[in-house]
Amino acid sequence: MQKAFESIGEVQNEIDRLNEQASEEILQVEQKFNKLRQPNYKKRSDLISKIPSFWISVFLNHPQLSTYLDQDDEAILQHLKRVDVEEHEDIKSGYRIKFTFEQNNYIDNDVLVKEFNINEASETTCKATTIRWKNETKNGPAKEGRKRSHENDNSSFFSWFSNTSDAGVDDFGEIIKDDIFVNPLQYYLAATTDEDENSAGENEEEEDLDNEDGPISNEKICLIVKTNPVILNKLSVITSYSQPSSNSIYQNGHQKYNHLLVSSKDSTSSIGDCWNQVLALLHTHCDNLNDNEQSFIAYKFTLCHLRHMHNNDETEICDKRDVDVCLKRLHLNLNAFIAYTEFFPFIQSVCYVMKEKNHQQEFDNRINTLLYETRNTINNLLTSVKKQQMISEQWIKNLKIQNSIMSNAIKLKNLVVTNTYKTQDLIEKIIHTAQHEYDLLKQICSLSQTIQTIVRISTTKTFWFYLISLLSVYLLTIPRRTNALR
C-alpha cells in the first residue's frame, strides 16, 4: 500500500510539472499575441474617439458595469474619449487602465490612470491618479443622484477609481480589462438592436435572438437586420427619396444593396461612388463580410444620411480639404459627405473588431492546441507510467527470482566447498591409509622374505636335526638293543 501511494505521488508530481510547463507555454503565447494586438488596439481607439458618447453607451449597456454608475458619473463619462488597457510585459504581474477625457466642466485631468500590481505572493495593490475636481468639493461631485438599479453596493465609478485601499477583489477593473476592452463594439451596438427588437413586438424569431442583459454578437446583429420587418420597412420607405437602379440590385447573379437609396431626392449627384468606396475599403480590410453584414452596414449608413437630410444638420467638418476632394472626385453632396464621414469610423471599427476576433480566434486555437497537446502528453505519460509500473513489477519479480537463484547458488557453493574440504580430507585419509597399507605390505614382504629365509634355513636344519635325532636315537638305543639282544 505504501509503495502504491509513493507511485501515485510520483505520477502526480509529473502531472504538476506538465501543468506548470503548459502554463508557461500558454503565457508565452499570450505575451506574443498581446504584442500583436497592440497596434490594432491603438487603431481601434483612434477610430472610437471619433464616435461621440461611445464609451458611456458601452458602460450603460453593460449589464454589470451599468449598476456602478449614478447620474453624476453619466454626466462626466459623456466626455470620456478613450479607454486603454495596458498589461505588464509578463502579463501576470498586473495591468493599468487609462481613461482619456476631453475638455469638460468637471475635472481638470486629461488622463486618469489606475494601476494594479500583483506580487509573487499573489497579493494585489493598486494606485490611481489623483482627481482634480473643478468644483471645489472634497470628494468630487455630489453623489446624491439615483443609483442605476444598484441596491447593495453604494460605490460609483469615481469612488471606485479613487479607492486604492481595497484591491483584493476588483470586479470593476476585471470587467473593463477582460470583457469590455476586448470587444466594446458589441455593447455599443446592443442599444440599437434592443430598440429594434422591442419595436418588432410579436416576432418569434426576434425572441430567439434576444440576448437578455448581455452583449449581442455581430452575427446576431446581421441576422436581426435581415429578419426584422421594422428595419426592412424603414429600408422600403427610403426608396421614396430616390429611384433604385435595377442594374445595381443584381450583378453577376448576386444580390447587391442599392447604394442609390442614400441620395437626396432633389440632388442631381449620386452617392454611389461614395458607397462603392466604402465597400472597396470593407473588402480590402474585411474580406469575410457576408451579405447580411453588408445589409446591416447599408442600413446604418442610410439612416445616418437621412437623419442629416431631414434635420438639415449643419455638422462642422474638421478638414475642408476632405470635403473638397469628396465633392469633386466622388460627386457627393454635402449631406451625403457628412453622413459618410460620420459613419466611416463605425465601418472601420467593425473591420478592426473583426480582425481582432480573428486574432482572438487564432489565439484560442493556439491555446486549444496547446491544451490538446498537453492532454495527449499527460495521457501518454500516464500510459508510460502504467507500462513503467508493469515493467517495474516484472523487474521486481525477476529480482526476487534472481535473489532466490543467488541464494541457492550460495548454498550450493557452500555445500560444494564443504564437500570439497571433506573430499580432500577423505582423499588424504585414503592416501594415508594407502601409504600405511603400502608400508604394511612392505613389512609383510620383508617378513615374508625373512620367513622364506628362515624356512629355507629351517628346512635344512630340520633335515639335519631329524637326521641327528635319528642318529641320536639310534645311538641311544644301541645299548638297549644290545641289552635286548642280549
Coordinates of C-alpha atoms in Angstrom, one line a residue, residues 37-48:
R37 CA -2.8 43.1 -30.7
Q38 CA -1.4 46.4 -29.5
P39 CA -1.4 48.2 -33.0
N40 CA -5.0 47.1 -33.6
Y41 CA -6.0 48.3 -30.1
K42 CA -4.4 51.7 -30.9
K43 CA -6.2 51.9 -34.3
R44 CA -9.5 50.9 -32.8
S45 CA -9.1 53.6 -30.0
D46 CA -8.3 56.2 -32.6
L47 CA -11.5 55.3 -34.5
I48 CA -13.7 55.1 -31.4

